[in-house]
Coordinates of C-alpha atoms in Angstrom, one line a residue:
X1 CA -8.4 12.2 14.0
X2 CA -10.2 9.7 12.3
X3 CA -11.6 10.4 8.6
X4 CA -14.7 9.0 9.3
X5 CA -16.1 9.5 5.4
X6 CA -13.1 7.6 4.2
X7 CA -13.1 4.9 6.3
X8 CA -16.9 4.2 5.4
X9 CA -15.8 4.8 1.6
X10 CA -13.4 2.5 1.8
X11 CA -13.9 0.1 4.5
X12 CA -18.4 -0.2 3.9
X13 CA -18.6 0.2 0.4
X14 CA -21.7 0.2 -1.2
X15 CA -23.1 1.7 1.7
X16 CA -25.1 4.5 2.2
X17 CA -24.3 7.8 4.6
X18 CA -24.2 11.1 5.3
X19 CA -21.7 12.7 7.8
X20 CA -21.2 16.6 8.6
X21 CA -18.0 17.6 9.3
X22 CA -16.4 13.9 10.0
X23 CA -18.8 14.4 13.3
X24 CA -19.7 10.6 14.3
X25 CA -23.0 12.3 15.8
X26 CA -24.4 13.8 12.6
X27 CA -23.9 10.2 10.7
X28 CA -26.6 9.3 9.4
X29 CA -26.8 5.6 8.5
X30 CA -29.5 4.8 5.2
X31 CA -32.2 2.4 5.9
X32 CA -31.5 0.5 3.1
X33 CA -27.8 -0.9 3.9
X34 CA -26.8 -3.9 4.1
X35 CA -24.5 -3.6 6.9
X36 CA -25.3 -2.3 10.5
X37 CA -23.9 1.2 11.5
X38 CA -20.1 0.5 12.2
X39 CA -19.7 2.2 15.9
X40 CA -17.2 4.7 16.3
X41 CA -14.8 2.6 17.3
X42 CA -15.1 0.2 14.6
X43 CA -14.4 3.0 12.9
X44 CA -11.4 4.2 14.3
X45 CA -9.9 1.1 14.5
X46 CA -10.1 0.6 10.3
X47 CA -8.6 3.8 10.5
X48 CA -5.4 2.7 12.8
X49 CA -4.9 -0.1 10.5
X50 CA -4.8 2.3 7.1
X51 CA -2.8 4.5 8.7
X52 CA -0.3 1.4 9.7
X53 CA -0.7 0.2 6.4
X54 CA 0.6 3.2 4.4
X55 CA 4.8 2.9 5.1
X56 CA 4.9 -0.5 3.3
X57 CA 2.4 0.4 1.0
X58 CA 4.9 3.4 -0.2
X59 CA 7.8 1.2 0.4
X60 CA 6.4 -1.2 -2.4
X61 CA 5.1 2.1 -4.2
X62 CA 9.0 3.0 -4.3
X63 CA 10.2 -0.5 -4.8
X64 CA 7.7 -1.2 -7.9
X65 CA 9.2 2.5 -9.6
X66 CA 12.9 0.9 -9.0
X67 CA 11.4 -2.5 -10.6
X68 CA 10.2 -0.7 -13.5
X69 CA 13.7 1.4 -14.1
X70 CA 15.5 -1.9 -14.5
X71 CA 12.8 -3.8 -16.4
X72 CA 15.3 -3.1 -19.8
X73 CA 17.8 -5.6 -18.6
X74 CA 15.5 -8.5 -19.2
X75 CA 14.7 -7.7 -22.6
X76 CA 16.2 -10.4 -24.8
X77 CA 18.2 -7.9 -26.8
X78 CA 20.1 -6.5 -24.0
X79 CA 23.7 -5.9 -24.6
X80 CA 24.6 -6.9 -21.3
X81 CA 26.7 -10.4 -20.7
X82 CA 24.9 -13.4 -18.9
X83 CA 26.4 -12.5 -15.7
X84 CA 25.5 -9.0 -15.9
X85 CA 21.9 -10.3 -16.1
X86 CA 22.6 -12.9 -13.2
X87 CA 23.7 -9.7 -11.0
X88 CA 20.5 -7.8 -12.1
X89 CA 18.1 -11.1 -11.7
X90 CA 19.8 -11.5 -8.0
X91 CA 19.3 -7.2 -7.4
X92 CA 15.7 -7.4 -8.8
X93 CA 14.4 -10.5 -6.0
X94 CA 16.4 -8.6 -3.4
X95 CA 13.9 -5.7 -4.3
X96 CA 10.6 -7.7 -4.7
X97 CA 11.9 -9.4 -1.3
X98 CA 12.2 -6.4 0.3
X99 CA 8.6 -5.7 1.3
X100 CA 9.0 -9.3 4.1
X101 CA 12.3 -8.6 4.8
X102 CA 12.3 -4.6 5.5
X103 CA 12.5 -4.2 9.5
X104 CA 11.8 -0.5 9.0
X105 CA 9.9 0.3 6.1
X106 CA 9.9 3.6 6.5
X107 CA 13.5 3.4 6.6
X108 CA 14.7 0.2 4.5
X109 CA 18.0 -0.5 3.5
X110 CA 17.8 -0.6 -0.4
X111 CA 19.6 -3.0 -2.3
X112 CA 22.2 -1.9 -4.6
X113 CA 21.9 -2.0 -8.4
X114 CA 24.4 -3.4 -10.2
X115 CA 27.0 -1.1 -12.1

């Protein structure tokens, strides 16, 4: 079911409304708006492309967490060897690739960190 109030929220904002129940009949649409009153399939179809938006934008959710654990190794002070940082450098684009390259991102397949 679409979420009619979020889609407005998020989709129209600045706009004005009121909606009872996320029931497209009781929408009321204020004068004073800028922008017509989206139809209810306008409406729906926003909402199809959030919801076919959200797996990559948790897949990058995940990916920037795993970007942040290794962050350390590019401090200049790191105790690891140059080719320790090479590996990590070469693990850390696989990652911030991985968004154009996942097939399935709701299922990628991860890169492995370097041991």
């Amino acid at each position: 079911m679409t979420d009619i109030g979020f889609v407005i929220a998020t989709y129209y904002s600045g706009q004005g409304f009121y909606i009872d129940n996320n029931d497209y009949k009781t929408l009321r649409w204020y004068e004073d708006n800028t922008i017509t009153k989206p139809t209810l399939e306008e409406l729906t179809e926003k909402w199809d492309e959030h919801l076919a938006a959200q797996p990559l934008k948790e897949l990058r959710t995940k990916r920037n967490k795993r970007l942040a654990e290794c962050d350390w190794v590019l401090v200049p002070d790191t105790p690891l060897s140059q080719e320790k940082i090479d590996e990590w450098k070469v693990y850390r684009q696989a990652l911030r690739d991985l968004p154009s390259l996942a097939e399935d991102p709701e299922n990628p397949v991860w890169p492995v960190a370097p041991q």
